[in-house]
Coordinates of C-alpha atoms in Angstrom, one line a residue:
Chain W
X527 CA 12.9 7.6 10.2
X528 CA 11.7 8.1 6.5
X529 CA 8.7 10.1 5.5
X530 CA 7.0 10.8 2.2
X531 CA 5.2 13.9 1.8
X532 CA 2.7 13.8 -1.1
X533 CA 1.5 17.5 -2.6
X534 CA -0.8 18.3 -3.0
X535 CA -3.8 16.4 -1.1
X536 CA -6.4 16.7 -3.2
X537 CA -7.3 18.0 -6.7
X538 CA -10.1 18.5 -8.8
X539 CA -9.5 18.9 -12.4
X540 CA -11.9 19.1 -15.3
X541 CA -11.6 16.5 -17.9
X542 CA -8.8 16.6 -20.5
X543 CA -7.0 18.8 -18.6
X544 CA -2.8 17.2 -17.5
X545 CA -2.0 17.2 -13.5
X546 CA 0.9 16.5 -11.7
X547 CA 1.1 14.7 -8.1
X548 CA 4.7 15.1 -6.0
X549 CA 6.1 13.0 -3.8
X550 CA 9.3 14.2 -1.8
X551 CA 10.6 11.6 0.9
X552 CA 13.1 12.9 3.8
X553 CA 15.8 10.4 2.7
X554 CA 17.1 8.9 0.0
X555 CA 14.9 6.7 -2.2
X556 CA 15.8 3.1 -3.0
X557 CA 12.8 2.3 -4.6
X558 CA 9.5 4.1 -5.2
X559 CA 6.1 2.8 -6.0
X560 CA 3.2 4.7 -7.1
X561 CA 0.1 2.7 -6.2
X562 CA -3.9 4.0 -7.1
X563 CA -6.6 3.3 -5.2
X564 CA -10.2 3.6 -5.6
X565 CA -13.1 4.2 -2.9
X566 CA -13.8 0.7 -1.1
X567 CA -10.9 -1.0 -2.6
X568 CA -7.3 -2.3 -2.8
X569 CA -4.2 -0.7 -3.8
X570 CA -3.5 -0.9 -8.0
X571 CA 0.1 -1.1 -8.6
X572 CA 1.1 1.1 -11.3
X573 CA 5.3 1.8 -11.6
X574 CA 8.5 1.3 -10.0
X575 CA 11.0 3.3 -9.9
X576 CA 14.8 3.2 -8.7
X577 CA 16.8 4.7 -11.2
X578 CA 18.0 8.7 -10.6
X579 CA 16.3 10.0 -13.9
X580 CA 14.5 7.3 -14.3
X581 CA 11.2 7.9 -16.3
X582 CA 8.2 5.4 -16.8
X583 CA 5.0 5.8 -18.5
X584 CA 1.9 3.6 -18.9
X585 CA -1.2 4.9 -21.5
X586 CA -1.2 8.6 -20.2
X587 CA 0.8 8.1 -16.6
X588 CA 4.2 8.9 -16.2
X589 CA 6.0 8.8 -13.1
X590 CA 9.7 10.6 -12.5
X591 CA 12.4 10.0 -10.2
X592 CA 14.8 13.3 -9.4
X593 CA 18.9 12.1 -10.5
X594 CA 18.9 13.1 -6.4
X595 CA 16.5 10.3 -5.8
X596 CA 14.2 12.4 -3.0
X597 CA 11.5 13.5 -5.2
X598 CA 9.4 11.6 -8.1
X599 CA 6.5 13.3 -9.7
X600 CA 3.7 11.6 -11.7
X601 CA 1.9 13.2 -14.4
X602 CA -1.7 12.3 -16.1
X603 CA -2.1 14.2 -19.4
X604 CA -5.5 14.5 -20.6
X605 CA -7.2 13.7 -17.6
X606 CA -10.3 10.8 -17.8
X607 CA -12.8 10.3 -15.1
X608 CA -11.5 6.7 -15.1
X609 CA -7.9 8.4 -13.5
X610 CA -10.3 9.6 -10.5
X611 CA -9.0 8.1 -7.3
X612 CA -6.5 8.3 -5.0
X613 CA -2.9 8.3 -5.5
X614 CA -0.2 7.1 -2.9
X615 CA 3.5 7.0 -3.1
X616 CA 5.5 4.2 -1.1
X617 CA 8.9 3.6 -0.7
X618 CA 11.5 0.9 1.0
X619 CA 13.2 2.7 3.7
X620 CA 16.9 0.9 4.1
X621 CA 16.5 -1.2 0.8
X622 CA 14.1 -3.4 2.4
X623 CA 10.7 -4.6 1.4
X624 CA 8.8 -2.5 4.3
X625 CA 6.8 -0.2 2.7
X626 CA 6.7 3.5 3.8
X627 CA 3.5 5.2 2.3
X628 CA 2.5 8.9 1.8
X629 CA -0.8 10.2 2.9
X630 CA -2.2 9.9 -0.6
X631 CA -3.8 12.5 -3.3
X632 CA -7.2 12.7 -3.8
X633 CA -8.0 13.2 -7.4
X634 CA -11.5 14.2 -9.0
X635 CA -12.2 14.3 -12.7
X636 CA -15.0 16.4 -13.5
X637 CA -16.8 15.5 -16.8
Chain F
X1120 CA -2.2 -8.6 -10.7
X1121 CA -1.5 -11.2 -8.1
X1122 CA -4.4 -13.4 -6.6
X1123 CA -4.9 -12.0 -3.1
X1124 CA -8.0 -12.9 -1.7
X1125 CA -9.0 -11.3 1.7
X1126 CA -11.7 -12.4 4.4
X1127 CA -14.0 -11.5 5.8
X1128 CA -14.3 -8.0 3.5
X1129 CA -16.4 -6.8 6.4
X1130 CA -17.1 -7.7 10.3
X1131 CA -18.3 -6.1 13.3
X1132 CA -17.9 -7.0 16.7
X1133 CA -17.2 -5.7 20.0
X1134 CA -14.5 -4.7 22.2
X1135 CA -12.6 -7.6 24.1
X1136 CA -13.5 -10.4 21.5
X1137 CA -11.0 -11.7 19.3
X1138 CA -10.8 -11.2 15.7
X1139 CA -8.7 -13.5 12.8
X1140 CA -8.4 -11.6 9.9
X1141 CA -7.4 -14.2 6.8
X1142 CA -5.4 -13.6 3.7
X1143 CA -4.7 -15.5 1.2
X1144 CA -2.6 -15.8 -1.9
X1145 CA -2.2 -18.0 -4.9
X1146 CA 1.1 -16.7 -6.2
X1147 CA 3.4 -18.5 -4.6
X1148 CA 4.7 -15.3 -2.8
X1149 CA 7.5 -15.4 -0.1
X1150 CA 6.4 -12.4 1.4
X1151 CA 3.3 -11.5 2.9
X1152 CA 2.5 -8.2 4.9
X1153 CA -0.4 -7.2 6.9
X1154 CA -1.2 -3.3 6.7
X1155 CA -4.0 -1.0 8.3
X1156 CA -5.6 2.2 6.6
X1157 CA -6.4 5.5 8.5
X1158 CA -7.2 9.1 8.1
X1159 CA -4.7 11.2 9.1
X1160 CA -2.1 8.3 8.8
X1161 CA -2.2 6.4 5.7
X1162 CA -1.3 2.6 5.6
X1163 CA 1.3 1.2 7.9
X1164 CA 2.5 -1.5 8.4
X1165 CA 1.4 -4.3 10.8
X1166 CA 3.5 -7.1 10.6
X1167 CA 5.4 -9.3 7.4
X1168 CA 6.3 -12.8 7.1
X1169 CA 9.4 -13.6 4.9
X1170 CA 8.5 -17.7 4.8
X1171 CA 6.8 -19.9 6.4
X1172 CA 6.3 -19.6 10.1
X1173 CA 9.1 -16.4 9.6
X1174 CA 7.5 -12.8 11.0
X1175 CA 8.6 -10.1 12.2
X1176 CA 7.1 -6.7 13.6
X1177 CA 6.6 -3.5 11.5
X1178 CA 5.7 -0.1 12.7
X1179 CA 2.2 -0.5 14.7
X1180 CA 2.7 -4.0 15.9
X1181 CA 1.2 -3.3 19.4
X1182 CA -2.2 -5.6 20.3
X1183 CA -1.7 -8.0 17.0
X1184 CA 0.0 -11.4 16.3
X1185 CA 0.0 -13.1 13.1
X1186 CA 0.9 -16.8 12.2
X1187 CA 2.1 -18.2 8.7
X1188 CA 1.6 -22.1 8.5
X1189 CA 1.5 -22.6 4.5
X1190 CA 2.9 -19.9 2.0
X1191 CA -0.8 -19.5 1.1
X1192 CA -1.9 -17.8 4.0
X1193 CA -1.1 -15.4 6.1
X1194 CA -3.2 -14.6 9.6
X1195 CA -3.7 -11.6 11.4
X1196 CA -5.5 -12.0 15.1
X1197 CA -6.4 -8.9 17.4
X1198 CA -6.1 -11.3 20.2
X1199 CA -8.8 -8.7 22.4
X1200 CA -10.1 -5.9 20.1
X1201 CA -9.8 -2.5 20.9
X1202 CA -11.8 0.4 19.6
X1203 CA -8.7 2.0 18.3
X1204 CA -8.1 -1.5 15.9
X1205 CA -11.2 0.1 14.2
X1206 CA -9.5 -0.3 10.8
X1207 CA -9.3 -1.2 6.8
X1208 CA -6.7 -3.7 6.9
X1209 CA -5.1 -4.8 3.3
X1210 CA -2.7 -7.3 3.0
X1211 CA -0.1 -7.5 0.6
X1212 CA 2.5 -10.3 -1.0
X1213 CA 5.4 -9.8 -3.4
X1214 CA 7.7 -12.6 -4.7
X1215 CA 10.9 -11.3 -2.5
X1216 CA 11.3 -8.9 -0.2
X1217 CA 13.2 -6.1 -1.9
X1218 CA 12.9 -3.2 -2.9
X1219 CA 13.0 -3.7 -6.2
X1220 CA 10.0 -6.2 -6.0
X1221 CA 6.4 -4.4 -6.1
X1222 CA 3.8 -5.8 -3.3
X1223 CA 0.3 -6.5 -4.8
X1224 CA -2.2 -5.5 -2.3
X1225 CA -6.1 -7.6 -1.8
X1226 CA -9.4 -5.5 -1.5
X1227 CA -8.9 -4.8 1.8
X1228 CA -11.4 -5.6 5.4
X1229 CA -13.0 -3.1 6.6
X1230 CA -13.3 -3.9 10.6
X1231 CA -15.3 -2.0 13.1
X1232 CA -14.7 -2.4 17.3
X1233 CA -18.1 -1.0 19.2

């Protein structure tokens, strides 16, 4: 079966600094979500990728998928204490819609 | 985001009592999927329905049931609770069920067994 493996699991950074959150799946990804979540609350989708190479950004986000499709990095430049949260990765194992998740990143933002 | 509305956000109850968790959606949706959230395991998922009164079984199926009679709304009973069903559960609809279409997940219920 398919796993995601998100690095690392937590991180505190101080505010304005940039951070980058892997997540490296077992097999070969046919499409991968990043997702945020705060304390208390539902998942926030942010991107989709399923291209090898593809590249997405949204104000300071930008998620990666490796040309290999196994790996996709996202990257927060100048880090707020609104990006605070937790980050998951989640993928569709066999091109279906069943959603695979990682065990998440922890992010802190320290003013 | 889509309109997934999920209830109750919170509940309590005890061990051998049933329990309907409701979700529901104003998106018109196909898909619906039921999911639970815990330490150590992150979400997985329950059960999905592709249509109406169409479900199958996802990874940690064991001790739930779920029935779909409208697009709308999508029910998830623990038909005799466990302590180990101690859960947040977050449902989750997207328009198909590829992998090309993003699920948009509700707020989430937060359900303790004693």
């Amino acid at each position: 079966s398919q796993e995601l493996e998100q690095s690392p699991q937590s991180l505190i950074v101080q505010e304005g600094k940039n951070l980058t959150i892997n997540c490296t799946s077992s097999k070969t990804l046919y499409g991968l979500y990043w997702y945020k979540q705060k304390y208390g609350e539902g998942l926030i989708f942010l991107m989709m990728l399923q291209k090898g190479g593809e590249e997405k950004s949204h104000e300071k986000i930008t998620a990666k998928l490796d040309e290999k499709k196994q790996q996709s990095s996202l990257h927060i430049t100048a880090s707020q204490p609104s990006h605070a949260g937790i980050y998951l990765c989640g993928a569709a194992p066999g091109n279906t819609g069943k959603l695979i998740f990682g065990q998440g990143t922890t992010l802190q933002v320290k003013p | 985001d889509a309109g997934i509305t999920q209830s109750p956000r919170h509940k309590v109850t005890e061990t051998g009592t049933p329990v309907t968790l409701r979700c529901h959606q104003t998106e018109n949706h196909r898909y619906m999927y039921w999911y639970r959230q815990d330490p150590g395991h992150g979400l997985r998922l329950i059960h999905y329905s592709y249509g109406v009164k169409d479900t199958d079984k996802g990874e940690v199926s064991d001790g739930y049931s779920v029935s779909r009679s409208k697009t709308e709304d999508f029910l998830l009973t623990l038909e005799s609770a466990t302590s180990s069903q101690t859960s947040v559960y977050f449902c989750a609809s997207s328009i198909r069920g590829m992998s090309n279409q993003p699920q948009h997940f509700g707020d989430g219920t937060r359900l303790s067994i004693l």
